[in-house]
């Protein structure tokens, strides 16, 4: 999988305060709107590049990244072509399907059966791409699929998947939080906490796991504590919050 450039994590949540104006009303483009303009998105390096035609209004409605690219005096706005050489055409194919269908489906080679772990790297790639193009709903769909996969039954991520996720995310990322929470809880229950302190693991991962272990398990507890796994019981803990905008 071609790795996208590491983005700076954005906390898009907004806290309302007394006197704030009403949320901005944003409507999903109508069929008439969709028929106006299409944009060509070229994804991947030249020898493996693929082109996708997407309705511009729909793409810009969900993605702040594409909205900015298609606005003002940017070259993309003039040519109607956006090039993403660092991204994976397979990831964009799934993203394009999601734009129109508003859900991840078991197609385009994506295995969504929670009992299958083969597509964990792809799901990580979906979340990271969603972060890059600033589409919180797509990120949340990807992390929900990941959360179900590691919960039923509980399973660890492979070292290479952890390295990939931490290389392309920043501090505060919900994706990092999910991975570290899993290791804090599962390793505390099976006694394997020490094996994840190997130098091969990202330093931020090791630090987060140790800090989480101290915070969640200050003293030995009963096995019933496993019923309180945050990644099993609290989905919103790992969701990217959108700005104070009402989407109709």
mmCIF file of C-alpha atoms in Angstrom:
data_model
loop_
_atom_site.group_PDB
_atom_site.id
_atom_site.type_symbol
_atom_site.label_atom_id
_atom_site.label_comp_id
_atom_site.label_asym_id
_atom_site.label_seq_id
_atom_site.Cartn_x
_atom_site.Cartn_y
_atom_site.Cartn_z
ATOM 1 C CA UNK A 1 0.000 0.000 0.000
ATOM 2 C CA UNK A 2 1.320 3.421 -0.918
ATOM 3 C CA UNK A 3 1.518 5.505 2.243
ATOM 4 C CA UNK A 4 0.147 9.045 2.290
ATOM 5 C CA UNK A 5 2.103 11.884 3.775
ATOM 6 C CA UNK A 6 1.749 12.162 7.554
ATOM 7 C CA UNK A 7 -0.812 14.842 8.407
ATOM 8 C CA UNK A 8 -0.967 16.980 11.512
ATOM 9 C CA UNK A 9 -3.885 15.725 13.552
ATOM 10 C CA UNK A 10 -6.750 18.179 13.638
ATOM 11 C CA UNK A 11 -9.239 18.312 16.506
ATOM 12 C CA UNK A 12 -12.304 19.538 14.638
ATOM 13 C CA UNK A 13 -14.600 19.553 17.639
ATOM 14 C CA UNK A 14 -16.089 22.847 18.711
ATOM 15 C CA UNK A 15 -17.547 23.693 22.109
ATOM 16 C CA UNK A 16 -20.618 25.897 22.141
ATOM 17 C CA UNK A 17 -20.598 28.870 24.488
ATOM 18 C CA UNK A 18 -23.408 31.224 25.527
ATOM 19 C CA UNK A 19 -24.139 33.731 22.804
ATOM 20 C CA UNK A 20 -22.826 31.553 19.977
ATOM 21 C CA UNK A 21 -24.702 31.886 16.715
ATOM 22 C CA UNK A 22 -26.818 29.023 15.429
ATOM 23 C CA UNK A 23 -24.993 26.183 13.636
ATOM 24 C CA UNK A 24 -24.439 26.671 9.925
ATOM 25 C CA UNK A 25 -26.974 24.766 7.835
ATOM 26 C CA UNK A 26 -25.359 22.703 5.084
ATOM 27 C CA UNK A 27 -27.438 20.628 2.700
ATOM 28 C CA UNK A 28 -26.257 17.602 0.770
ATOM 29 C CA UNK A 29 -26.077 18.426 -2.965
ATOM 30 C CA UNK A 30 -29.223 17.674 -4.930
ATOM 31 C CA UNK A 31 -29.247 15.610 -8.120
ATOM 32 C CA UNK A 32 -29.364 18.868 -10.084
ATOM 33 C CA UNK A 33 -26.240 20.066 -8.277
ATOM 34 C CA UNK A 34 -24.416 16.827 -8.994
ATOM 35 C CA UNK A 35 -24.963 17.146 -12.720
ATOM 36 C CA UNK A 36 -23.099 20.424 -12.912
ATOM 37 C CA UNK A 37 -19.417 19.533 -12.669
ATOM 38 C CA UNK A 38 -17.122 16.552 -12.302
ATOM 39 C CA UNK A 39 -13.526 16.563 -11.139
ATOM 40 C CA UNK A 40 -10.818 14.119 -12.160
ATOM 41 C CA UNK A 41 -8.735 12.733 -9.316
ATOM 42 C CA UNK A 42 -5.505 11.027 -10.345
ATOM 43 C CA UNK A 43 -4.285 8.694 -7.621
ATOM 44 C CA UNK A 44 -0.927 6.936 -7.306
ATOM 45 C CA UNK A 45 2.437 7.154 -9.003
ATOM 46 C CA UNK A 46 2.674 7.359 -12.788
ATOM 47 C CA UNK A 47 3.378 3.684 -13.399
ATOM 48 C CA UNK A 48 0.350 2.654 -11.321
ATOM 49 C CA UNK A 49 -1.787 5.779 -11.464
ATOM 50 C CA UNK A 50 -5.559 5.534 -11.812
ATOM 51 C CA UNK A 51 -8.037 8.272 -12.688
ATOM 52 C CA UNK A 52 -11.433 8.736 -11.024
ATOM 53 C CA UNK A 53 -14.257 11.023 -12.112
ATOM 54 C CA UNK A 54 -16.232 12.321 -9.142
ATOM 55 C CA UNK A 55 -19.033 14.873 -8.918
ATOM 56 C CA UNK A 56 -17.349 18.005 -7.661
ATOM 57 C CA UNK A 57 -20.216 19.245 -5.473
ATOM 58 C CA UNK A 58 -20.462 15.920 -3.636
ATOM 59 C CA UNK A 59 -16.705 15.677 -3.136
ATOM 60 C CA UNK A 60 -16.447 19.240 -1.808
ATOM 61 C CA UNK A 61 -19.510 18.793 0.403
ATOM 62 C CA UNK A 62 -17.809 16.069 2.436
ATOM 63 C CA UNK A 63 -14.148 17.054 2.116
ATOM 64 C CA UNK A 64 -12.642 20.356 3.266
ATOM 65 C CA UNK A 65 -9.431 19.308 1.515
ATOM 66 C CA UNK A 66 -11.070 19.037 -1.905
ATOM 67 C CA UNK A 67 -13.242 22.094 -1.287
ATOM 68 C CA UNK A 68 -10.101 24.155 -0.734
ATOM 69 C CA UNK A 69 -8.356 22.632 -3.757
ATOM 70 C CA UNK A 70 -11.286 23.432 -6.042
ATOM 71 C CA UNK A 71 -11.679 27.013 -4.824
ATOM 72 C CA UNK A 72 -9.960 30.282 -5.612
ATOM 73 C CA UNK A 73 -6.904 30.521 -7.844
ATOM 74 C CA UNK A 74 -5.474 27.052 -7.288
ATOM 75 C CA UNK A 75 -4.456 25.181 -10.435
ATOM 76 C CA UNK A 76 -6.845 22.352 -9.560
ATOM 77 C CA UNK A 77 -9.794 24.751 -9.633
ATOM 78 C CA UNK A 78 -8.850 25.863 -13.148
ATOM 79 C CA UNK A 79 -8.063 22.439 -14.627
ATOM 80 C CA UNK A 80 -10.592 20.328 -12.722
ATOM 81 C CA UNK A 81 -7.835 17.814 -12.009
ATOM 82 C CA UNK A 82 -6.470 16.868 -8.567
ATOM 83 C CA UNK A 83 -3.379 14.664 -8.363
ATOM 84 C CA UNK A 84 -2.634 12.507 -5.310
ATOM 85 C CA UNK A 85 0.651 10.730 -6.108
ATOM 86 C CA UNK A 86 1.229 9.512 -2.537
ATOM 87 C CA UNK A 87 -2.088 7.711 -2.158
ATOM 88 C CA UNK A 88 -3.391 4.247 -3.001
ATOM 89 C CA UNK A 89 -5.938 3.820 -5.842
ATOM 90 C CA UNK A 90 -7.545 0.965 -3.914
ATOM 91 C CA UNK A 91 -8.172 3.267 -0.959
ATOM 92 C CA UNK A 92 -9.641 5.964 -3.202
ATOM 93 C CA UNK A 93 -11.906 3.416 -4.907
ATOM 94 C CA UNK A 94 -13.427 2.557 -1.537
ATOM 95 C CA UNK A 95 -13.652 6.247 -0.640
ATOM 96 C CA UNK A 96 -15.461 7.006 -3.906
ATOM 97 C CA UNK A 97 -17.979 4.227 -3.240
ATOM 98 C CA UNK A 98 -18.513 5.594 0.274
ATOM 99 C CA UNK A 99 -19.208 9.089 -1.081
ATOM 100 C CA UNK A 100 -22.176 7.844 -3.081
ATOM 101 C CA UNK A 101 -23.407 5.015 -0.862
ATOM 102 C CA UNK A 102 -22.547 6.416 2.599
ATOM 103 C CA UNK A 103 -21.308 3.117 3.952
ATOM 104 C CA UNK A 104 -18.403 0.694 3.745
ATOM 105 C CA UNK A 105 -19.419 -2.421 1.882
ATOM 106 C CA UNK A 106 -17.715 -5.734 1.307
ATOM 107 C CA UNK A 107 -16.607 -4.974 -2.209
ATOM 108 C CA UNK A 108 -13.575 -3.745 -4.109
ATOM 109 C CA UNK A 109 -11.548 -6.338 -2.221
ATOM 110 C CA UNK A 110 -12.529 -5.038 1.218
ATOM 111 C CA UNK A 111 -13.271 -7.825 3.713
ATOM 112 C CA UNK A 112 -15.550 -6.550 6.480
ATOM 113 C CA UNK A 113 -16.126 -9.830 8.319
ATOM 114 C CA UNK A 114 -14.895 -9.088 11.886
ATOM 115 C CA UNK A 115 -13.492 -12.604 12.116
ATOM 116 C CA UNK A 116 -11.055 -11.865 9.294
ATOM 117 C CA UNK A 117 -7.944 -9.818 10.039
ATOM 118 C CA UNK A 118 -6.418 -9.716 6.557
ATOM 119 C CA UNK A 119 -7.705 -6.238 5.716
ATOM 120 C CA UNK A 120 -6.551 -4.498 8.875
ATOM 121 C CA UNK A 121 -3.799 -2.596 6.959
ATOM 122 C CA UNK A 122 -6.368 -1.460 4.400
ATOM 123 C CA UNK A 123 -8.727 -0.185 7.103
ATOM 124 C CA UNK A 124 -5.828 1.712 8.662
ATOM 125 C CA UNK A 125 -5.146 3.215 5.245
ATOM 126 C CA UNK A 126 -8.787 4.283 4.892
ATOM 127 C CA UNK A 127 -8.712 6.150 8.201
ATOM 128 C CA UNK A 128 -5.407 7.849 7.370
ATOM 129 C CA UNK A 129 -6.676 8.902 3.942
ATOM 130 C CA UNK A 130 -9.864 10.264 5.531
ATOM 131 C CA UNK A 131 -7.690 12.317 7.866
ATOM 132 C CA UNK A 132 -5.705 13.704 4.958
ATOM 133 C CA UNK A 133 -8.757 14.793 2.942
ATOM 134 C CA UNK A 134 -10.649 15.852 6.089
ATOM 135 C CA UNK A 135 -13.753 13.631 5.964
ATOM 136 C CA UNK A 136 -14.667 12.733 9.573
ATOM 137 C CA UNK A 137 -17.615 10.519 8.621
ATOM 138 C CA UNK A 138 -15.360 8.351 6.463
ATOM 139 C CA UNK A 139 -12.782 8.119 9.252
ATOM 140 C CA UNK A 140 -15.483 7.059 11.697
ATOM 141 C CA UNK A 141 -16.766 4.386 9.317
ATOM 142 C CA UNK A 142 -13.244 2.990 8.987
ATOM 143 C CA UNK A 143 -12.529 3.013 12.712
ATOM 144 C CA UNK A 144 -15.858 1.331 13.459
ATOM 145 C CA UNK A 145 -14.888 -1.519 11.137
ATOM 146 C CA UNK A 146 -11.500 -1.704 12.895
ATOM 147 C CA UNK A 147 -13.080 -1.597 16.347
ATOM 148 C CA UNK A 148 -15.374 -4.524 15.525
ATOM 149 C CA UNK A 149 -12.447 -6.469 14.125
ATOM 150 C CA UNK A 150 -10.300 -6.183 17.245
ATOM 151 C CA UNK A 151 -13.196 -6.765 19.635
ATOM 152 C CA UNK A 152 -14.785 -9.957 18.299
ATOM 153 C CA UNK A 153 -12.662 -11.703 19.437
ATOM 154 C CA UNK A 154 -9.982 -9.409 20.943
ATOM 155 C CA UNK A 155 -6.856 -9.445 18.786
ATOM 156 C CA UNK A 156 -3.659 -7.428 18.654
ATOM 157 C CA UNK A 157 -2.389 -5.461 15.688
ATOM 158 C CA UNK A 158 0.758 -6.700 13.983
ATOM 159 C CA UNK A 159 3.961 -4.765 14.586
ATOM 160 C CA UNK A 160 4.080 -3.524 10.979
ATOM 161 C CA UNK A 161 0.507 -2.220 11.269
ATOM 162 C CA UNK A 162 1.363 -0.291 14.438
ATOM 163 C CA UNK A 163 4.456 1.165 12.769
ATOM 164 C CA UNK A 164 2.389 2.197 9.727
ATOM 165 C CA UNK A 165 -0.369 3.800 11.829
ATOM 166 C CA UNK A 166 2.022 5.763 14.053
ATOM 167 C CA UNK A 167 4.157 6.874 11.119
ATOM 168 C CA UNK A 168 1.146 8.481 9.414
ATOM 169 C CA UNK A 169 -0.729 9.934 12.367
ATOM 170 C CA UNK A 170 0.087 12.523 15.024
ATOM 171 C CA UNK A 171 -0.309 12.829 18.775
ATOM 172 C CA UNK A 172 -3.966 12.926 19.790
ATOM 173 C CA UNK A 173 -5.132 10.820 16.887
ATOM 174 C CA UNK A 174 -8.203 8.662 17.695
ATOM 175 C CA UNK A 175 -6.601 5.870 15.665
ATOM 176 C CA UNK A 176 -3.560 5.879 17.958
ATOM 177 C CA UNK A 177 -5.865 5.936 20.967
ATOM 178 C CA UNK A 178 -7.717 2.832 19.752
ATOM 179 C CA UNK A 179 -4.510 0.886 19.170
ATOM 180 C CA UNK A 180 -3.009 1.837 22.533
ATOM 181 C CA UNK A 181 -6.228 1.149 24.450
ATOM 182 C CA UNK A 182 -6.353 -2.340 22.974
ATOM 183 C CA UNK A 183 -2.817 -3.124 24.097
ATOM 184 C CA UNK A 184 -3.257 -1.614 27.540
ATOM 185 C CA UNK A 185 -6.302 -3.724 28.310
ATOM 186 C CA UNK A 186 -5.512 -7.002 26.585
ATOM 187 C CA UNK A 187 -1.891 -7.165 27.723
ATOM 188 C CA UNK A 188 -2.916 -6.355 31.287
ATOM 189 C CA UNK A 189 -5.258 -9.325 31.281
ATOM 190 C CA UNK A 190 -2.945 -11.878 29.703
ATOM 191 C CA UNK A 191 0.274 -10.627 31.335
ATOM 192 C CA UNK A 192 2.012 -9.755 28.071
ATOM 193 C CA UNK A 193 2.582 -6.056 28.752
ATOM 194 C CA UNK A 194 6.359 -6.491 28.741
ATOM 195 C CA UNK A 195 6.584 -7.821 25.182
ATOM 196 C CA UNK A 196 5.388 -4.479 23.789
ATOM 197 C CA UNK A 197 8.256 -2.524 25.295
ATOM 198 C CA UNK A 198 10.605 -3.702 22.562
ATOM 199 C CA UNK A 199 12.502 -0.919 20.772
ATOM 200 C CA UNK A 200 10.990 -2.034 17.447
ATOM 201 C CA UNK A 201 7.711 -0.428 18.514
ATOM 202 C CA UNK A 202 7.249 3.335 18.014
ATOM 203 C CA UNK A 203 8.316 5.343 21.067
ATOM 204 C CA UNK A 204 4.951 7.125 21.161
ATOM 205 C CA UNK A 205 3.214 3.749 21.266
ATOM 206 C CA UNK A 206 5.378 2.469 24.139
ATOM 207 C CA UNK A 207 4.899 5.692 26.100
ATOM 208 C CA UNK A 208 1.153 5.656 25.561
ATOM 209 C CA UNK A 209 0.767 2.011 26.566
ATOM 210 C CA UNK A 210 2.788 2.473 29.767
ATOM 211 C CA UNK A 211 0.911 5.648 30.708
ATOM 212 C CA UNK A 212 -2.404 3.995 29.945
ATOM 213 C CA UNK A 213 -1.508 0.939 31.993
ATOM 214 C CA UNK A 214 -0.650 3.092 35.012
ATOM 215 C CA UNK A 215 -3.810 5.151 34.591
ATOM 216 C CA UNK A 216 -6.245 2.294 34.056
ATOM 217 C CA UNK A 217 -4.624 -0.322 36.296
ATOM 218 C CA UNK A 218 -3.031 1.380 39.328
ATOM 219 C CA UNK A 219 -3.413 -1.916 41.210
ATOM 220 C CA UNK A 220 -4.307 -5.512 40.311
ATOM 221 C CA UNK A 221 -8.021 -5.923 39.688
ATOM 222 C CA UNK A 222 -10.477 -8.749 39.148
ATOM 223 C CA UNK A 223 -10.941 -10.379 35.783
ATOM 224 C CA UNK A 224 -14.383 -8.783 35.601
ATOM 225 C CA UNK A 225 -12.571 -5.582 34.653
ATOM 226 C CA UNK A 226 -12.360 -6.916 31.112
ATOM 227 C CA UNK A 227 -16.068 -6.089 30.757
ATOM 228 C CA UNK A 228 -15.073 -2.419 30.918
ATOM 229 C CA UNK A 229 -12.871 -2.421 27.819
ATOM 230 C CA UNK A 230 -13.292 1.114 26.398
ATOM 231 C CA UNK A 231 -12.898 0.021 22.767
ATOM 232 C CA UNK A 232 -15.717 -2.497 23.213
ATOM 233 C CA UNK A 233 -18.132 -0.242 25.100
ATOM 234 C CA UNK A 234 -17.456 3.326 23.977
ATOM 235 C CA UNK A 235 -17.393 3.800 20.213
ATOM 236 C CA UNK A 236 -17.520 7.595 20.377
ATOM 237 C CA UNK A 237 -14.202 7.646 22.215
ATOM 238 C CA UNK A 238 -12.575 6.965 18.846
ATOM 239 C CA UNK A 239 -14.745 9.124 16.595
ATOM 240 C CA UNK A 240 -13.558 12.285 14.938
ATOM 241 C CA UNK A 241 -15.880 15.117 15.918
ATOM 242 C CA UNK A 242 -17.119 17.471 13.258
ATOM 243 C CA UNK A 243 -17.425 21.252 13.609
ATOM 244 C CA UNK A 244 -20.683 22.698 14.884
ATOM 245 C CA UNK A 245 -22.459 22.241 11.580
ATOM 246 C CA UNK A 246 -25.871 20.744 10.903
ATOM 247 C CA UNK A 247 -25.927 18.617 7.753
ATOM 248 C CA UNK A 248 -29.382 18.022 6.309
#
